[in-house]
Amino acid sequence: MVKKQNTKADIVDVARAAKVSASTVSRSFNHPNLVNPATRKKIDRAVKKLGYIRNRAAQAMHGKRSGTIGLIVPTIDHAIFAEVVQSFSEVLEATGFTILMASHGFDLDREYQVLRKLLEHRVDGVALIGLNHTEDTFQLLEQQEIPAVAIWNYSDQSRISCVGADNHLAGQLAAQHLLALGHQDIGLIFPATDGNDRALGRMNGAVETLAAAGISVPDEWRFEAPYDIGRAKKVCLEMFQHPHRPKALLCGNDVIAQGAIFAAQSEGLNVPQDMSIIGVGDFKGSAEIEPALSTIRIPAKNIGRISGELIVDLVASGSTTPERILCDVKQIIRNSTTFS
Amino acid sequence: MVKKQNTKADIVDVARAAKVSASTVSRSFNHPNLVNPATRKKIDRAVKKLGYIRNRAAQAMHGKRSGTIGLIVPTIDHAIFAEVVQSFSEVLEATGFTILMASHGFDLDREYQVLRKLLEHRVDGVALIGLNHTEDTFQLLEQQEIPAVAIWNYSDQSRISCVGADNHLAGQLAAQHLLALGHQDIGLIFPATDGNDRALGRMNGAVETLAAAGISVPDEWRFEAPYDIGRAKKVCLEMFQHPHRPKALLCGNDVIAQGAIFAAQSEGLNVPQDMSIIGVGDFKGSAEIEPALSTIRIPAKNIGRISGELIVDLVASGSTTPERILCDVKQIIRNSTTFS
DNA sequence: AATAGTATTGCAAATGTTTTCATAAAAATT
DNA sequence: AATTTTTATGAAAACATTTGCAATACTATT
């Protein structure tokens, strides 16, 4: 007579309440067409009454998919990742997946640990940011034969699937624009490039293009700034004190570029008359800032969406051979660059 | 002789390889002190060799905790949520939890669905944004007796635990600052307030304070703008066309305020001489924009961190009685407001 | 009316782990 | 040397579900 009372309802409680077997209840969820509509109705009523919620953990044990996709980001606290992650997650949620998210704070060893943890949860697939990962990480991915996609970077020799832009090209395009305007005195502001292949690719693209045009950037015009508008502004402020300063600034991303614009404005420099500034990314707000920012557009929303679509494909097909999708970058010339 | 080859290693494979029983392997993970160091070493070797990864799904079935916390946000694609989510997740990850994240796009019915899905995954706790949820959502939370915390809003009568700021007060403080400067011609720009108690609270706080000072905001000076810098700028641009425009703008959040500043600049209006602008939030970049934005600071990082700590506590204690934590808001007066 | 086919259901085995209980071996105590 | 205590391990049950197989009931066909 001791009904279990405190503990939550499970599938056999539902079965009992609906006066059918547990198998039938299970079937009613997973293959509704195999069960009599009348029975189904009884079951639904019992489910409602008991407040039963299915247990995906128990389902996952049957080799069924867990219905989760792991997403590993350096941090979400960057406008640009937030945008990618949002459109990525929209696709997944529309397909019925849930996202297991973890961040590693730009530490690739932590990334490996985090990946392991996600695998313990038996995610059906994993998405990572960038193509720069430790050997351990790649091996784990391969050994577990789990669908994986790298978001944000493209390389035709990537070890795992990737969907992203050619950051090297982005750097080139930025440099080309400055060159085309006639600039020679060009400064560079980039984030630290270790463990960040996005920034590295862009910087290389830029300096190579400049070098090809016979322009070398002196060391005192190369600056490092983190992905943080305040810190970037401060770095630029210092630079502007310097008597001999560049006439144009090529920034590793739009956040840095925004910092640079604010720094210039606070010093009374006119952008673009006194100082041309170009960024990379075309983030939200880059079009609205005054002056509107010239930049190289990297289509974050698209990349997120396509990554999402790709990972569900890979999960569905179980395929683990790399698929590589290149997203276009293009110059977006607005009002923060000129030459006089 | 048919070794299972294709399928992934499980705990009994490890046991076999280490020549011990599955129980011992399990113990070696969960209660290492109960197993002989020598045996443990054998097991570790076997684990490595087979590339074994524990299955949390199977663990979760034993009433053990799943080690996941559900996080439901309207969208991550907002600077402010990104910041909260980041510090929230840092705390959780440090404690060994993984985040199951889902978004509902400001649709409270979808929020309910999303919550159900998270519960199917047997999250150990849930965090939501704001206190405005459907009755269904609250009931589900209560019925499942799952630790829940509402992030971002505070109310001393909240039905679930909450950690956040008093948005009503934030609105008041913004209005008070403008009043203190001597402003009378004040415009309001807020996001849509349905399903968004943060915005509603702020708006009410602001209009009540203004009303108490004998100032009523005419309908043609009340504008609605989404949380989007571009759209906000556009709304302001239209407003500025109007011959009879306000002298000060009270914006529902800093993103809208930034849009307003850019709109003013693009119209050649001087901020703050011609137009004072105040926001709410103190987001990243608000201090750096030129002119630096006056705003009401809502400590996003703190809120995220404290929410994380709270949910961990609640999960550990299994407590489900609401705990309420109020985070301070305060005026941050910078250069975007004045009176002449 | 007999047969074949189909729709619906239940039983039992299987999934990968944890945990209780029992047992054996080793160490400590007398 | 005998006994008690401690340490280390294994066997088996339990967790919540799914699914293959078999059984039953119903429908359609001749």
JSON list of C-alpha atoms in Angstrom, two decimals, chain B residues 98-177:
[
{"chain": "B", "resi": 98, "resn": "THR", "atom": "CA", "xyz": [28.48, 22.01, -17.48]},
{"chain": "B", "resi": 99, "resn": "ILE", "atom": "CA", "xyz": [25.91, 24.38, -18.86]},
{"chain": "B", "resi": 100, "resn": "LEU", "atom": "CA", "xyz": [23.00, 23.28, -20.95]},
{"chain": "B", "resi": 101, "resn": "MET", "atom": "CA", "xyz": [21.99, 26.42, -22.70]},
{"chain": "B", "resi": 102, "resn": "ALA", "atom": "CA", "xyz": [18.89, 27.29, -24.62]},
{"chain": "B", "resi": 103, "resn": "SER", "atom": "CA", "xyz": [17.30, 30.47, -25.83]},
{"chain": "B", "resi": 104, "resn": "HIS", "atom": "CA", "xyz": [13.70, 31.36, -26.48]},
{"chain": "B", "resi": 105, "resn": "GLY", "atom": "CA", "xyz": [13.85, 34.64, -28.36]},
{"chain": "B", "resi": 106, "resn": "PHE", "atom": "CA", "xyz": [11.68, 36.58, -25.89]},
{"chain": "B", "resi": 107, "resn": "ASP", "atom": "CA", "xyz": [8.81, 34.14, -26.31]},
{"chain": "B", "resi": 108, "resn": "LEU", "atom": "CA", "xyz": [7.64, 33.01, -22.89]},
{"chain": "B", "resi": 109, "resn": "ASP", "atom": "CA", "xyz": [5.71, 30.06, -24.26]},
{"chain": "B", "resi": 110, "resn": "ARG", "atom": "CA", "xyz": [8.81, 28.82, -25.96]},
{"chain": "B", "resi": 111, "resn": "GLU", "atom": "CA", "xyz": [10.57, 29.35, -22.68]},
{"chain": "B", "resi": 112, "resn": "TYR", "atom": "CA", "xyz": [8.27, 26.79, -21.13]},
{"chain": "B", "resi": 113, "resn": "GLN", "atom": "CA", "xyz": [9.02, 24.28, -23.87]},
{"chain": "B", "resi": 114, "resn": "VAL", "atom": "CA", "xyz": [12.70, 24.89, -23.53]},
{"chain": "B", "resi": 115, "resn": "LEU", "atom": "CA", "xyz": [12.49, 24.36, -19.79]},
{"chain": "B", "resi": 116, "resn": "ARG", "atom": "CA", "xyz": [10.79, 21.04, -20.33]},
{"chain": "B", "resi": 117, "resn": "LYS", "atom": "CA", "xyz": [13.54, 19.97, -22.63]},
{"chain": "B", "resi": 118, "resn": "LEU", "atom": "CA", "xyz": [16.18, 20.90, -20.11]},
{"chain": "B", "resi": 119, "resn": "LEU", "atom": "CA", "xyz": [14.32, 18.91, -17.48]},
{"chain": "B", "resi": 120, "resn": "GLU", "atom": "CA", "xyz": [14.29, 15.92, -19.79]},
{"chain": "B", "resi": 121, "resn": "HIS", "atom": "CA", "xyz": [18.03, 16.13, -19.67]},
{"chain": "B", "resi": 122, "resn": "ARG", "atom": "CA", "xyz": [17.78, 16.05, -15.88]},
{"chain": "B", "resi": 123, "resn": "VAL", "atom": "CA", "xyz": [19.62, 19.24, -15.20]},
{"chain": "B", "resi": 124, "resn": "ASP", "atom": "CA", "xyz": [20.45, 19.65, -11.54]},
{"chain": "B", "resi": 125, "resn": "GLY", "atom": "CA", "xyz": [19.23, 23.23, -11.51]},
{"chain": "B", "resi": 126, "resn": "VAL", "atom": "CA", "xyz": [17.94, 25.96, -13.79]},
{"chain": "B", "resi": 127, "resn": "ALA", "atom": "CA", "xyz": [18.70, 29.62, -14.28]},
{"chain": "B", "resi": 128, "resn": "LEU", "atom": "CA", "xyz": [16.38, 31.96, -16.12]},
{"chain": "B", "resi": 129, "resn": "ILE", "atom": "CA", "xyz": [16.56, 35.60, -17.03]},
{"chain": "B", "resi": 130, "resn": "GLY", "atom": "CA", "xyz": [14.12, 37.91, -15.28]},
{"chain": "B", "resi": 131, "resn": "LEU", "atom": "CA", "xyz": [11.12, 37.19, -13.13]},
{"chain": "B", "resi": 132, "resn": "ASN", "atom": "CA", "xyz": [8.51, 37.38, -15.82]},
{"chain": "B", "resi": 133, "resn": "HIS", "atom": "CA", "xyz": [7.49, 33.84, -16.74]},
{"chain": "B", "resi": 134, "resn": "THR", "atom": "CA", "xyz": [4.30, 32.02, -17.52]},
{"chain": "B", "resi": 135, "resn": "GLU", "atom": "CA", "xyz": [2.28, 30.33, -14.84]},
{"chain": "B", "resi": 136, "resn": "ASP", "atom": "CA", "xyz": [3.07, 27.01, -16.52]},
{"chain": "B", "resi": 137, "resn": "THR", "atom": "CA", "xyz": [6.75, 27.67, -16.13]},
{"chain": "B", "resi": 138, "resn": "PHE", "atom": "CA", "xyz": [6.49, 28.43, -12.44]},
{"chain": "B", "resi": 139, "resn": "GLN", "atom": "CA", "xyz": [4.32, 25.42, -11.81]},
{"chain": "B", "resi": 140, "resn": "LEU", "atom": "CA", "xyz": [6.69, 23.13, -13.63]},
{"chain": "B", "resi": 141, "resn": "LEU", "atom": "CA", "xyz": [9.57, 24.42, -11.58]},
{"chain": "B", "resi": 142, "resn": "GLU", "atom": "CA", "xyz": [7.68, 23.93, -8.35]},
{"chain": "B", "resi": 143, "resn": "GLN", "atom": "CA", "xyz": [6.29, 20.58, -9.23]},
{"chain": "B", "resi": 144, "resn": "GLN", "atom": "CA", "xyz": [9.68, 19.25, -10.25]},
{"chain": "B", "resi": 145, "resn": "GLU", "atom": "CA", "xyz": [11.17, 20.71, -7.09]},
{"chain": "B", "resi": 146, "resn": "ILE", "atom": "CA", "xyz": [14.22, 21.79, -8.96]},
{"chain": "B", "resi": 147, "resn": "PRO", "atom": "CA", "xyz": [16.51, 24.56, -7.73]},
{"chain": "B", "resi": 148, "resn": "ALA", "atom": "CA", "xyz": [15.90, 27.61, -9.86]},
{"chain": "B", "resi": 149, "resn": "VAL", "atom": "CA", "xyz": [17.28, 31.11, -9.89]},
{"chain": "B", "resi": 150, "resn": "ALA", "atom": "CA", "xyz": [16.12, 34.13, -11.79]},
{"chain": "B", "resi": 151, "resn": "ILE", "atom": "CA", "xyz": [18.99, 36.26, -12.96]},
{"chain": "B", "resi": 152, "resn": "TRP", "atom": "CA", "xyz": [18.95, 40.00, -13.50]},
{"chain": "B", "resi": 153, "resn": "ASN", "atom": "CA", "xyz": [15.87, 41.12, -11.62]},
{"chain": "B", "resi": 154, "resn": "TYR", "atom": "CA", "xyz": [15.23, 41.47, -7.95]},
{"chain": "B", "resi": 155, "resn": "SER", "atom": "CA", "xyz": [11.92, 41.35, -6.19]},
{"chain": "B", "resi": 156, "resn": "ASP", "atom": "CA", "xyz": [11.32, 40.63, -2.54]},
{"chain": "B", "resi": 157, "resn": "GLN", "atom": "CA", "xyz": [8.25, 38.63, -3.45]},
{"chain": "B", "resi": 158, "resn": "SER", "atom": "CA", "xyz": [9.70, 36.60, -6.24]},
{"chain": "B", "resi": 159, "resn": "ARG", "atom": "CA", "xyz": [8.30, 33.12, -6.54]},
{"chain": "B", "resi": 160, "resn": "ILE", "atom": "CA", "xyz": [11.73, 31.65, -7.18]},
{"chain": "B", "resi": 161, "resn": "SER", "atom": "CA", "xyz": [15.19, 32.60, -6.02]},
{"chain": "B", "resi": 162, "resn": "CYS", "atom": "CA", "xyz": [16.53, 35.68, -7.66]},
{"chain": "B", "resi": 163, "resn": "VAL", "atom": "CA", "xyz": [19.68, 37.67, -7.85]},
{"chain": "B", "resi": 164, "resn": "GLY", "atom": "CA", "xyz": [19.58, 40.94, -9.61]},
{"chain": "B", "resi": 165, "resn": "ALA", "atom": "CA", "xyz": [19.08, 44.62, -9.45]},
{"chain": "B", "resi": 166, "resn": "ASP", "atom": "CA", "xyz": [16.08, 46.73, -8.80]},
{"chain": "B", "resi": 167, "resn": "ASN", "atom": "CA", "xyz": [15.19, 47.90, -12.27]},
{"chain": "B", "resi": 168, "resn": "HIS", "atom": "CA", "xyz": [12.56, 50.22, -10.97]},
{"chain": "B", "resi": 169, "resn": "LEU", "atom": "CA", "xyz": [15.21, 51.97, -8.91]},
{"chain": "B", "resi": 170, "resn": "ALA", "atom": "CA", "xyz": [17.51, 52.11, -11.92]},
{"chain": "B", "resi": 171, "resn": "GLY", "atom": "CA", "xyz": [14.81, 53.99, -13.80]},
{"chain": "B", "resi": 172, "resn": "GLN", "atom": "CA", "xyz": [14.34, 56.33, -10.87]},
{"chain": "B", "resi": 173, "resn": "LEU", "atom": "CA", "xyz": [18.04, 57.10, -10.61]},
{"chain": "B", "resi": 174, "resn": "ALA", "atom": "CA", "xyz": [18.28, 57.88, -14.28]},
{"chain": "B", "resi": 175, "resn": "ALA", "atom": "CA", "xyz": [15.35, 60.26, -14.03]},
{"chain": "B", "resi": 176, "resn": "GLN", "atom": "CA", "xyz": [16.70, 61.84, -10.87]},
{"chain": "B", "resi": 177, "resn": "HIS", "atom": "CA", "xyz": [19.98, 62.65, -12.52]}
]
